[in-house]
C-alpha cells in the first residue's frame, strides 16, 4: 500500500512540475501575442485614419488643383474648428508654387469667421507649398479659433488661392454645406 501511495505521490509531483515548466512558456506566448495584438491595433488605427483622409466630404477645383475637404471637427472646449483637406495637382507639369492667403467660414446664421492659419506644407511653410508634383495628394489643414457658435453645418467655406501667375489677387475656392463634427 505504501508503494502505491508513494508512486501516486511521485506521479502527482511530476505532473505538478511539468505544469510549472509549461506555464512559463505559456506566459511567454501570451506576452508575444499581446505585443502582436498591440502592433496590429496600431496598424488598424493607421489604416482607419488613412481611409478617413481619402473619403471626400466636399471637393472643388481651381486652376488644375483639386481641393478636397476630408473632415471638419470642432472642439466645444476651446471653440476651434479644424478643417482637414487634401490637394492634388491635376496638371501634367509640377506646379512651382501653390499659395493660399486666407480662409473664411460662413455659418448657418450668416456669421463670418476668418483665419490666416492655412497649412499647405508640414515643414512650417504655412500658406505656401513649393514644387507640387502631379497626381500626388498632399495634406493640408485650416484652423479657425474661438468660434462662439456651435453650428452643425458650414454653409460656405472660401479658401483664397493665388492663380498660377502669383501676381493677381487671390480667387476664392468655394465649398458649400460641409458637416461639422463637434467633440
Coordinates of N, CA, C and O in Angstrom, one line a residue:
X1 N 0.8 -1.2 0.0 CA 0.0 0.0 0.0 C 0.9 1.3 0.0 O 0.5 2.2 -0.7
X2 N 2.0 1.2 0.8 CA 2.9 2.4 0.9 C 3.5 2.6 -0.5 O 3.7 3.8 -0.9
X3 N 3.7 1.5 -1.2 CA 4.3 1.6 -2.5 C 3.4 2.3 -3.5 O 3.8 3.2 -4.3
X4 N 2.1 2.0 -3.4 CA 1.1 2.6 -4.3 C 1.0 4.1 -4.0 O 0.9 4.9 -4.9
X5 N 0.9 4.4 -2.7 CA 0.8 5.8 -2.3 C 2.0 6.6 -2.8 O 1.9 7.7 -3.3
X6 N 3.2 6.0 -2.6 CA 4.4 6.7 -3.0 C 4.5 6.9 -4.5 O 4.8 8.0 -5.0
X7 N 4.1 5.9 -5.3 CA 4.0 6.0 -6.7 C 3.0 7.1 -7.2 O 3.2 7.9 -8.1
X8 N 1.9 7.1 -6.5 CA 0.8 8.1 -6.8 C 1.4 9.5 -6.5 O 1.2 10.4 -7.3
X9 N 2.0 9.7 -5.3 CA 2.6 11.0 -5.0 C 3.7 11.4 -5.9 O 3.8 12.6 -6.3
X10 N 4.5 10.4 -6.3 CA 5.6 10.7 -7.3 C 5.0 11.2 -8.6 O 5.5 12.1 -9.3
X11 N 3.9 10.5 -9.1 CA 3.3 10.8 -10.4 C 2.7 12.2 -10.3 O 2.8 13.0 -11.2
X12 N 2.0 12.5 -9.2 CA 1.4 13.9 -9.0 C 2.5 15.0 -8.9 O 2.3 16.0 -9.5
X13 N 3.6 14.7 -8.3 CA 4.7 15.6 -8.2 C 5.3 15.9 -9.6 O 5.6 17.0 -9.9
X14 N 5.4 14.9 -10.4 CA 5.9 15.0 -11.7 C 5.0 15.9 -12.6 O 5.4 16.7 -13.3
X15 N 3.7 15.6 -12.5 CA 2.8 16.3 -13.3 C 2.7 17.8 -12.8 O 2.5 18.7 -13.6
X16 N 2.9 18.0 -11.5 CA 2.9 19.4 -11.0 C 4.1 20.1 -11.5 O 4.0 21.3 -12.0
X17 N 5.3 19.5 -11.5 CA 6.5 20.1 -12.0 C 6.4 20.4 -13.5 O 6.8 21.4 -14.0
X18 N 5.8 19.5 -14.2 CA 5.6 19.6 -15.7 C 4.7 20.8 -16.0 O 4.9 21.6 -16.9
X19 N 3.7 21.0 -15.2 CA 2.8 22.1 -15.4 C 3.4 23.4 -15.1 O 3.2 24.4 -15.8
X20 N 4.3 23.5 -14.1 CA 5.0 24.7 -13.9 C 5.9 25.1 -15.0 O 6.0 26.3 -15.4
X21 N 6.6 24.1 -15.6 CA 7.5 24.5 -16.7 C 6.8 24.9 -17.9 O 7.2 25.8 -18.7
X22 N 5.6 24.3 -18.2 CA 4.8 24.7 -19.3 C 4.1 26.1 -19.1 O 3.9 26.8 -20.1
X23 N 3.9 26.4 -17.9 CA 3.3 27.7 -17.6 C 4.2 28.9 -18.0 O 3.7 29.9 -18.5
X24 N 5.5 28.8 -17.8 CA 6.4 29.8 -18.2 C 6.4 30.0 -19.7 O 6.4 31.1 -20.2
X25 N 6.3 28.9 -20.5 CA 6.3 29.0 -21.9 C 4.9 29.6 -22.3 O 4.9 30.4 -23.3
X26 N 3.9 29.3 -21.6 CA 2.6 29.8 -22.0 C 2.5 31.3 -21.7 O 2.0 32.1 -22.5
X27 N 3.1 31.7 -20.6 CA 3.2 33.2 -20.3 C 3.9 33.9 -21.3 O 3.6 35.0 -21.8
X28 N 5.0 33.4 -21.8 CA 5.8 34.0 -22.8 C 5.1 34.1 -24.1 O 5.1 35.1 -24.8
X29 N 4.3 33.0 -24.5 CA 3.5 33.1 -25.7 C 2.4 34.1 -25.6 O 2.1 34.9 -26.5
X30 N 1.8 34.2 -24.4 CA 0.7 35.2 -24.2 C 1.3 36.6 -24.3 O 0.7 37.5 -25.0
X31 N 2.5 36.9 -23.8 CA 3.1 38.2 -23.9 C 3.4 38.5 -25.4 O 3.2 39.6 -25.8
X32 N 3.9 37.5 -26.1 CA 4.2 37.7 -27.5 C 2.9 38.0 -28.3 O 2.9 38.9 -29.2
X33 N 1.8 37.3 -28.0 CA 0.6 37.6 -28.6 C 0.0 39.0 -28.3 O -0.6 39.6 -29.1
X34 N 0.2 39.4 -27.0 CA -0.3 40.7 -26.7 C 0.5 41.8 -27.4 O -0.1 42.8 -27.8
X35 N 1.8 41.6 -27.6 CA 2.6 42.6 -28.4 C 2.1 42.6 -29.8 O 2.0 43.7 -30.4
X36 N 1.8 41.4 -30.3 CA 1.4 41.3 -31.7 C 0.0 42.0 -31.9 O -0.2 42.7 -32.9
X37 N -0.9 41.8 -30.9 CA -2.2 42.5 -30.9 C -2.0 44.0 -30.9 O -2.7 44.7 -31.6
X38 N -1.1 44.5 -30.0 CA -0.9 46.0 -29.9 C -0.4 46.5 -31.3 O -0.9 47.6 -31.7
X39 N 0.5 45.8 -31.9 CA 1.0 46.3 -33.2 C -0.1 46.2 -34.3 O -0.2 47.2 -35.1
X40 N -0.9 45.2 -34.3 CA -1.9 45.1 -35.3 C -3.0 46.2 -35.0 O -3.5 46.7 -36.0
X41 N -3.3 46.5 -33.8 CA -4.2 47.5 -33.4 C -3.7 48.9 -33.9 O -4.5 49.7 -34.4
X42 N -2.4 49.1 -33.7 CA -1.8 50.4 -34.2 C -2.0 50.5 -35.7 O -2.3 51.5 -36.2
X43 N -1.7 49.4 -36.4 CA -1.9 49.4 -37.9 C -3.3 49.6 -38.3 O -3.6 50.3 -39.3
X44 N -4.2 49.0 -37.6 CA -5.7 49.2 -37.9 C -6.0 50.7 -37.8 O -6.7 51.2 -38.6
X45 N -5.6 51.3 -36.7 CA -5.9 52.7 -36.5 C -5.3 53.6 -37.6 O -5.9 54.5 -38.0
X46 N -4.1 53.2 -38.0 CA -3.4 54.0 -39.1 C -4.3 53.9 -40.4 O -4.5 54.9 -41.0
X47 N -4.7 52.7 -40.7 CA -5.5 52.5 -41.9 C -6.8 53.1 -41.8 O -7.4 53.6 -42.8
X48 N -7.4 53.1 -40.7 CA -8.7 53.8 -40.5 C -8.6 55.3 -40.8 O -9.4 55.9 -41.4
X49 N -7.5 55.9 -40.2 CA -7.2 57.3 -40.4 C -7.0 57.6 -41.9 O -7.4 58.6 -42.5
X50 N -6.2 56.7 -42.6 CA -6.0 56.8 -44.0 C -7.2 56.8 -44.8 O -7.4 57.5 -45.7
X51 N -8.2 55.9 -44.4 CA -9.4 55.8 -45.2 C -10.3 57.0 -44.9 O -10.9 57.5 -45.9
X52 N -10.2 57.6 -43.7 CA -11.0 58.8 -43.5 C -10.4 60.0 -44.3 O -11.1 60.9 -44.7
X53 N -9.1 60.0 -44.4 CA -8.5 61.1 -45.2 C -8.8 61.0 -46.7 O -8.8 62.0 -47.4
X54 N -9.0 59.8 -47.2 CA -9.2 59.6 -48.6 C -10.7 59.8 -48.9 O -11.1 59.8 -50.1
X55 N -11.6 59.8 -47.9 CA -13.0 60.0 -48.1 C -13.3 61.5 -48.2 O -13.1 62.2 -47.3
X56 N -13.9 61.9 -49.3 CA -14.1 63.3 -49.5 C -15.5 63.7 -49.0 O -16.5 63.0 -49.2
X57 N -15.5 64.8 -48.3 CA -16.8 65.4 -47.8 C -17.3 66.3 -48.9 O -18.4 66.3 -49.4
X58 N -16.4 67.2 -49.4 CA -16.7 68.1 -50.5 C -15.4 68.3 -51.3 O -14.3 68.2 -50.8
X59 N -15.6 68.7 -52.6 CA -14.4 68.8 -53.4 C -14.7 69.9 -54.4 O -15.8 70.2 -54.8
X60 N -13.6 70.6 -54.8 CA -13.7 71.7 -55.7 C -12.3 71.9 -56.4 O -11.3 71.5 -55.8
X61 N -12.3 72.4 -57.6 CA -11.0 72.6 -58.4 C -10.9 74.1 -58.7 O -11.8 74.8 -59.0
X62 N -9.6 74.5 -58.8 CA -9.2 75.8 -59.2 C -7.8 75.7 -59.9 O -6.9 75.3 -59.2
X63 N -7.8 76.1 -61.1 CA -6.5 76.2 -61.9 C -5.8 74.8 -61.8 O -4.6 74.8 -61.4
X64 N -6.4 73.8 -62.2 CA -5.8 72.4 -62.2 C -5.3 71.9 -60.8 O -4.4 71.1 -60.8
X65 N -5.9 72.4 -59.8 CA -5.6 71.9 -58.4 C -6.9 71.5 -57.8 O -7.8 72.3 -57.8
X66 N -7.0 70.2 -57.5 CA -8.2 69.7 -56.9 C -8.1 69.8 -55.3 O -7.2 69.2 -54.8
X67 N -9.0 70.5 -54.7 CA -9.1 70.6 -53.3 C -10.2 69.8 -52.8 O -11.3 69.8 -53.3
X68 N -9.9 68.9 -51.8 CA -10.9 68.0 -51.2 C -11.0 68.2 -49.7 O -10.0 68.0 -49.0
X69 N -12.1 68.5 -49.2 CA -12.3 68.6 -47.8 C -12.6 67.2 -47.3 O -13.5 66.5 -47.7
X70 N -11.8 66.7 -46.3 CA -12.0 65.4 -45.8 C -12.7 65.3 -44.5 O -13.5 64.4 -44.2
X71 N -12.5 66.2 -43.6 CA -13.1 66.2 -42.3 C -13.1 67.6 -41.7 O -12.1 68.3 -41.8
X72 N -14.1 67.9 -41.0 CA -14.2 69.2 -40.3 C -14.7 68.8 -38.8 O -15.7 68.3 -38.6
X73 N -13.8 69.1 -37.9 CA -14.1 68.9 -36.5 C -14.0 70.2 -35.7 O -13.2 71.0 -35.9
X74 N -14.9 70.3 -34.7 CA -14.9 71.4 -33.8 C -14.7 71.0 -32.4 O -15.2 69.9 -32.0
X75 N -14.0 71.8 -31.6 CA -13.8 71.5 -30.2 C -14.7 72.4 -29.4 O -14.6 73.6 -29.4
X76 N -15.6 71.8 -28.6 CA -16.5 72.5 -27.8 C -15.7 73.2 -26.6 O -16.2 74.2 -26.1
X77 N -14.6 72.6 -26.3 CA -13.8 73.0 -25.1 C -13.3 74.4 -25.4 O -13.4 75.3 -24.6
X78 N -12.6 74.6 -26.5 CA -11.9 75.9 -26.8 C -12.5 76.6 -28.0 O -12.1 77.7 -28.4
X79 N -13.5 76.0 -28.7 CA -14.2 76.7 -29.8 C -13.4 76.7 -31.1 O -13.8 77.5 -32.0
X80 N -12.4 75.9 -31.2 CA -11.6 75.9 -32.5 C -12.3 74.9 -33.5 O -12.9 73.9 -33.1
X81 N -12.1 75.2 -34.8 CA -12.6 74.4 -35.8 C -11.4 74.0 -36.7 O -10.7 74.9 -37.1
X82 N -11.2 72.7 -36.9 CA -10.1 72.2 -37.7 C -10.7 71.6 -39.0 O -11.5 70.7 -38.9
X83 N -10.2 72.1 -40.1 CA -10.6 71.6 -41.4 C -9.4 70.9 -42.0 O -8.4 71.5 -42.3
X84 N -9.6 69.6 -42.2 CA -8.5 68.8 -42.9 C -8.9 68.6 -44.3 O -10.0 68.3 -44.7
X85 N -7.9 68.8 -45.2 CA -8.2 68.7 -46.6 C -6.9 68.1 -47.3 O -5.9 68.1 -46.7
X86 N -7.1 67.7 -48.6 CA -6.0 67.3 -49.4 C -6.1 68.1 -50.7 O -7.2 68.6 -51.1
X87 N -5.0 68.3 -51.3 CA -4.9 69.0 -52.6 C -4.0 68.2 -53.5 O -3.1 67.5 -53.1
X88 N -4.4 68.3 -54.8 CA -3.7 67.4 -55.8 C -3.5 68.3 -57.1 O -4.5 68.8 -57.6
X89 N -2.3 68.3 -57.6 CA -2.0 69.0 -58.9 C -2.5 68.1 -60.0 O -2.0 67.0 -60.2
X90 N -3.5 68.5 -60.8 CA -4.0 67.7 -61.9 C -3.3 68.0 -63.2 O -3.6 67.3 -64.2
X91 N -2.5 69.0 -63.2 CA -1.7 69.3 -64.5 C -0.6 68.3 -64.7 O -0.2 67.5 -63.8
X92 N -0.2 68.2 -66.0 CA 0.9 67.3 -66.3 C 2.3 67.8 -65.9 O 3.2 67.0 -65.8
X93 N 2.4 69.0 -65.6 CA 3.7 69.6 -65.1 C 3.6 69.9 -63.6 O 2.6 70.3 -63.1
X94 N 4.7 69.7 -62.9 CA 4.7 70.1 -61.5 C 4.5 71.6 -61.3 O 4.9 72.4 -62.2
X95 N 3.8 72.0 -60.3 CA 3.5 73.4 -60.0 C 4.6 73.9 -59.1 O 4.8 73.4 -58.0
X96 N 5.2 75.0 -59.5 CA 6.3 75.6 -58.7 C 5.8 76.1 -57.4 O 6.5 75.8 -56.4
X97 N 4.7 76.8 -57.4 CA 4.2 77.4 -56.1 C 2.7 77.3 -56.1 O 2.0 77.6 -57.0
X98 N 2.3 76.9 -54.9 CA 0.8 76.9 -54.6 C 0.7 77.7 -53.3 O 1.4 77.4 -52.3
X99 N -0.1 78.8 -53.4 CA -0.2 79.7 -52.2 C -1.7 80.0 -51.9 O -2.5 80.3 -52.8
X100 N -2.1 79.9 -50.7 CA -3.4 80.3 -50.2 C -3.2 81.4 -49.2 O -2.3 81.3 -48.3
X101 N -4.0 82.4 -49.3 CA -3.8 83.6 -48.4 C -4.6 83.4 -47.1 O -4.0 83.6 -46.0
X102 N -5.9 83.1 -47.2 CA -6.7 83.0 -46.0 C -7.9 82.1 -46.3 O -8.1 81.6 -47.5
X103 N -8.7 81.9 -45.3 CA -9.9 81.1 -45.5 C -11.0 81.8 -44.6 O -10.8 82.4 -43.6
X104 N -12.3 81.6 -45.1 CA -13.4 82.2 -44.4 C -14.5 81.2 -44.3 O -14.8 80.5 -45.3
X105 N -15.1 81.1 -43.2 CA -16.3 80.2 -42.9 C -17.5 81.1 -42.8 O -17.4 82.1 -42.1
X106 N -18.6 80.7 -43.4 CA -19.9 81.4 -43.2 C -20.8 80.3 -42.6 O -21.0 79.3 -43.2
X107 N -21.2 80.6 -41.4 CA -22.1 79.6 -40.7 C -23.5 79.8 -41.1 O -23.9 80.6 -42.0
X108 N -24.4 79.0 -40.5 CA -25.8 79.0 -40.9 C -26.5 80.3 -40.6 O -27.6 80.5 -41.2
X109 N -26.0 81.1 -39.7 CA -26.7 82.3 -39.3 C -26.1 83.5 -40.1 O -26.4 84.6 -39.9
X110 N -25.1 83.2 -41.0 CA -24.5 84.3 -41.8 C -23.3 84.9 -41.2 O -22.7 85.8 -41.8
X111 N -22.9 84.4 -40.0 CA -21.7 85.0 -39.4 C -20.4 84.5 -40.1 O -20.4 83.3 -40.6
X112 N -19.4 85.4 -40.2 CA -18.2 85.0 -40.9 C -17.1 84.8 -39.9 O -16.9 85.6 -39.0
X113 N -16.3 83.8 -40.1 CA -15.1 83.5 -39.3 C -13.9 83.4 -40.2 O -13.9 82.6 -41.1
X114 N -12.9 84.2 -40.0 CA -11.7 84.3 -40.9 C -10.5 83.7 -40.2 O -10.4 83.9 -39.0
X115 N -9.6 83.1 -41.0 CA -8.3 82.7 -40.5 C -7.2 82.9 -41.5 O -7.5 82.8 -42.7
X116 N -6.0 83.1 -41.0 CA -4.8 83.1 -41.9 C -4.0 81.8 -41.6 O -3.0 81.7 -42.2
X117 N -4.5 80.9 -40.8 CA -3.8 79.7 -40.5 C -4.3 78.6 -41.5 O -5.1 77.7 -41.2
X118 N -3.7 78.7 -42.7 CA -3.9 77.7 -43.7 C -2.6 77.0 -43.9 O -1.6 77.6 -44.3
X119 N -2.5 75.7 -43.6 CA -1.3 75.0 -43.6 C -1.3 74.1 -44.9 O -2.1 73.2 -45.0
X120 N -0.4 74.4 -45.8 CA -0.3 73.6 -47.0 C 0.9 72.6 -47.0 O 0.9 71.6 -47.7
X121 N 1.9 73.0 -46.2 CA 3.0 72.1 -46.1 C 3.4 71.8 -44.6 O 3.3 72.8 -43.8
X122 N 3.8 70.6 -44.3 CA 4.1 70.3 -42.9 C 5.4 70.9 -42.4 O 5.7 70.8 -41.2
X123 N 6.2 71.4 -43.2 CA 7.6 71.9 -42.8 C 7.6 73.3 -42.3 O 8.6 74.0 -42.4
X124 N 6.4 73.8 -41.9 CA 6.4 75.1 -41.3 C 6.0 76.2 -42.3 O 5.7 77.3 -41.9
X125 N 6.0 75.9 -43.6 CA 5.5 76.9 -44.6 C 4.0 76.9 -44.6 O 3.4 76.1 -45.2
X126 N 3.5 77.8 -43.9 CA 2.0 77.8 -43.7 C 1.2 77.9 -45.0 O 0.6 76.9 -45.4
X127 N 1.3 79.0 -45.6 CA 0.3 79.3 -46.7 C 1.0 79.0 -48.1 O 0.4 79.2 -49.1
X128 N 2.2 78.4 -48.1 CA 2.9 78.2 -49.3 C 3.4 76.8 -49.4 O 4.0 76.3 -48.5
X129 N 3.2 76.2 -50.6 CA 3.8 74.9 -50.9 C 4.6 75.0 -52.2 O 4.1 75.6 -53.2
X130 N 5.8 74.6 -52.2 CA 6.7 74.6 -53.4 C 6.8 73.3 -54.0 O 6.7 72.2 -53.4
X131 N 6.9 73.3 -55.3 CA 7.1 72.1 -56.2 C 6.1 71.0 -55.9 O 6.4 69.9 -55.4
X132 N 4.9 71.3 -56.2 CA 3.7 70.4 -56.0 C 3.7 69.4 -57.2 O 3.5 69.9 -58.3
X133 N 4.1 68.2 -57.0 CA 4.1 67.2 -58.0 C 2.8 66.8 -58.6 O 1.7 67.1 -57.9
X134 N 2.7 66.2 -59.7 CA 1.4 65.9 -60.3 C 0.9 64.6 -59.8 O 1.6 63.7 -59.4
X135 N -0.5 64.6 -59.7 CA -1.3 63.4 -59.3 C -1.0 62.8 -57.9 O -1.3 61.7 -57.6
X136 N -0.3 63.6 -57.1 CA 0.0 63.1 -55.7 C -0.8 64.0 -54.7 O -0.7 65.2 -54.7
X137 N -1.5 63.3 -53.9 CA -2.3 64.1 -52.9 C -1.4 64.6 -51.7 O -0.6 63.8 -51.2
X138 N -1.6 65.8 -51.4 CA -0.9 66.4 -50.2 C -1.9 66.8 -49.2 O -3.0 67.2 -49.5
X139 N -1.5 66.7 -47.9 CA -2.4 67.0 -46.8 C -2.3 68.5 -46.4 O -1.2 69.1 -46.5
X140 N -3.4 69.1 -46.0 CA -3.3 70.5 -45.5 C -4.4 70.6 -44.4 O -5.2 69.7 -44.2
X141 N -4.4 71.7 -43.8 CA -5.3 72.0 -42.7 C -5.6 73.5 -42.5 O -4.7 74.3 -42.9
X142 N -6.7 73.8 -42.0 CA -7.1 75.2 -41.6 C -7.6 75.2 -40.2 O -8.3 74.3 -39.8
X143 N -7.2 76.2 -39.5 CA -7.6 76.3 -38.1 C -8.3 77.6 -37.9 O -7.8 78.7 -38.1
X144 N -9.6 77.5 -37.4 CA -10.4 78.7 -37.0 C -10.5 78.7 -35.5 O -10.9 77.7 -34.9
X145 N -10.1 79.8 -34.9 CA -10.1 79.9 -33.4 C -11.2 80.7 -32.9 O -11.7 81.6 -33.5
X146 N -11.6 80.3 -31.7 CA -12.6 81.0 -30.8 C -13.9 81.2 -31.5 O -14.4 82.3 -31.6
X147 N -14.5 80.2 -32.0 CA -15.9 80.3 -32.5 C -16.8 80.1 -31.3 O -16.7 79.3 -30.5
X148 N -17.8 81.0 -31.2 CA -18.7 81.0 -30.1 C -20.0 80.2 -30.4 O -20.7 79.8 -29.5
X149 N -20.3 80.0 -31.7 CA -21.5 79.3 -32.1 C -21.1 77.9 -32.5 O -20.1 77.6 -33.1
X150 N -21.9 76.9 -32.1 CA -21.7 75.5 -32.4 C -22.7 75.1 -33.5 O -23.7 74.6 -33.2
X151 N -22.3 75.4 -34.7 CA -23.2 75.1 -35.8 C -22.9 73.7 -36.4 O -21.8 73.3 -36.5
X152 N -24.0 73.0 -36.8 CA -23.8 71.6 -37.3 C -23.3 71.6 -38.8 O -22.7 70.6 -39.2
X153 N -23.5 72.7 -39.5 CA -23.2 72.7 -40.9 C -22.5 74.1 -41.3 O -23.0 75.1 -40.8
X154 N -21.4 74.0 -42.0 CA -20.8 75.2 -42.6 C -21.5 75.5 -43.9 O -21.5 74.7 -44.8
X155 N -22.2 76.7 -44.0 CA -22.9 77.0 -45.2 C -21.9 77.2 -46.4 O -22.2 76.8 -47.5
X156 N -20.8 77.9 -46.1 CA -19.8 78.1 -47.2 C -18.4 78.2 -46.5 O -18.2 78.8 -45.5
X157 N -17.4 77.6 -47.2 CA -16.0 77.7 -46.9 C -15.3 78.3 -48.1 O -15.4 77.7 -49.2
X158 N -14.7 79.4 -47.9 CA -14.0 80.0 -49.0 C -12.5 80.0 -48.7 O -12.1 80.6 -47.7
X159 N -11.7 79.4 -49.6 CA -10.3 79.4 -49.4 C -9.7 80.2 -50.6 O -10.0 80.0 -51.7
X160 N -9.0 81.3 -50.2 CA -8.4 82.2 -51.2 C -7.1 81.7 -51.7 O -6.1 81.7 -51.0
X161 N -7.1 81.2 -52.9 CA -5.8 80.7 -53.6 C -5.4 81.6 -54.7 O -6.2 82.2 -55.4
X162 N -4.0 81.7 -54.8 CA -3.5 82.6 -55.8 C -3.5 81.8 -57.2 O -3.2 80.6 -57.2
X163 N -3.7 82.5 -58.3 CA -3.6 81.9 -59.6 C -2.2 81.6 -59.9 O -1.2 81.9 -59.2
X164 N -2.0 80.9 -61.1 CA -0.7 80.5 -61.5 C 0.4 81.6 -61.6 O 1.5 81.4 -61.3
X165 N -0.1 82.8 -62.1 CA 0.9 83.9 -62.2 C 1.4 84.4 -60.9 O 2.4 85.1 -60.9
X166 N 0.6 84.2 -59.8 CA 1.0 84.6 -58.5 C 1.1 86.1 -58.4 O 1.7 86.7 -57.4
X167 N 0.6 86.9 -59.4 CA 0.7 88.3 -59.3 C -0.7 88.9 -59.1 O -0.8 90.0 -58.4
X168 N -1.7 88.3 -59.6 CA -3.1 88.9 -59.4 C -3.6 88.5 -58.0 O -3.0 87.6 -57.4
X169 N -4.7 89.1 -57.7 CA -5.2 88.9 -56.3 C -5.8 87.4 -56.2 O -6.2 86.8 -57.2
X170 N -5.8 86.9 -55.0 CA -6.3 85.5 -54.9 C -7.8 85.4 -55.2 O -8.6 86.3 -55.0
X171 N -8.2 84.2 -55.7 CA -9.6 83.9 -56.0 C -10.1 82.9 -55.0 O -9.4 82.0 -54.6
X172 N -11.4 83.0 -54.7 CA -11.9 82.0 -53.7 C -12.3 80.7 -54.4 O -12.8 80.6 -55.5
X173 N -11.9 79.6 -53.7 CA -12.3 78.3 -54.0 C -13.4 78.0 -53.0 O -13.2 78.1 -51.8
X174 N -14.7 77.7 -53.5 CA -15.8 77.7 -52.6 C -16.3 76.2 -52.4 O -16.4 75.4 -53.3
X175 N -16.6 75.9 -51.1 CA -17.2 74.7 -50.7 C -18.5 75.0 -50.0 O -18.5 75.9 -49.2
X176 N -19.5 74.2 -50.2 CA -20.8 74.5 -49.6 C -21.3 73.4 -48.8 O -21.1 72.2 -49.1
X177 N -22.1 73.7 -47.7 CA -22.8 72.7 -46.9 C -21.9 71.6 -46.4 O -22.1 70.4 -46.7
X178 N -21.0 71.9 -45.6 CA -20.0 71.0 -45.0 C -20.4 70.6 -43.6 O -20.5 71.5 -42.8
X179 N -20.6 69.3 -43.3 CA -21.0 69.0 -41.9 C -19.8 69.1 -41.0 O -18.6 68.9 -41.3
X180 N -20.1 69.6 -39.7 CA -19.1 69.7 -38.7 C -19.3 68.7 -37.6 O -20.5 68.5 -37.1
X181 N -18.3 68.0 -37.2 CA -18.3 67.1 -36.1 C -17.8 67.8 -34.8 O -16.6 68.1 -34.7
X182 N -18.7 68.0 -33.8 CA -18.3 68.7 -32.6 C -17.9 67.6 -31.6 O -18.7 66.7 -31.3
X183 N -16.7 67.8 -31.0 CA -16.3 66.9 -29.9 C -16.1 67.5 -28.6 O -15.8 68.7 -28.5

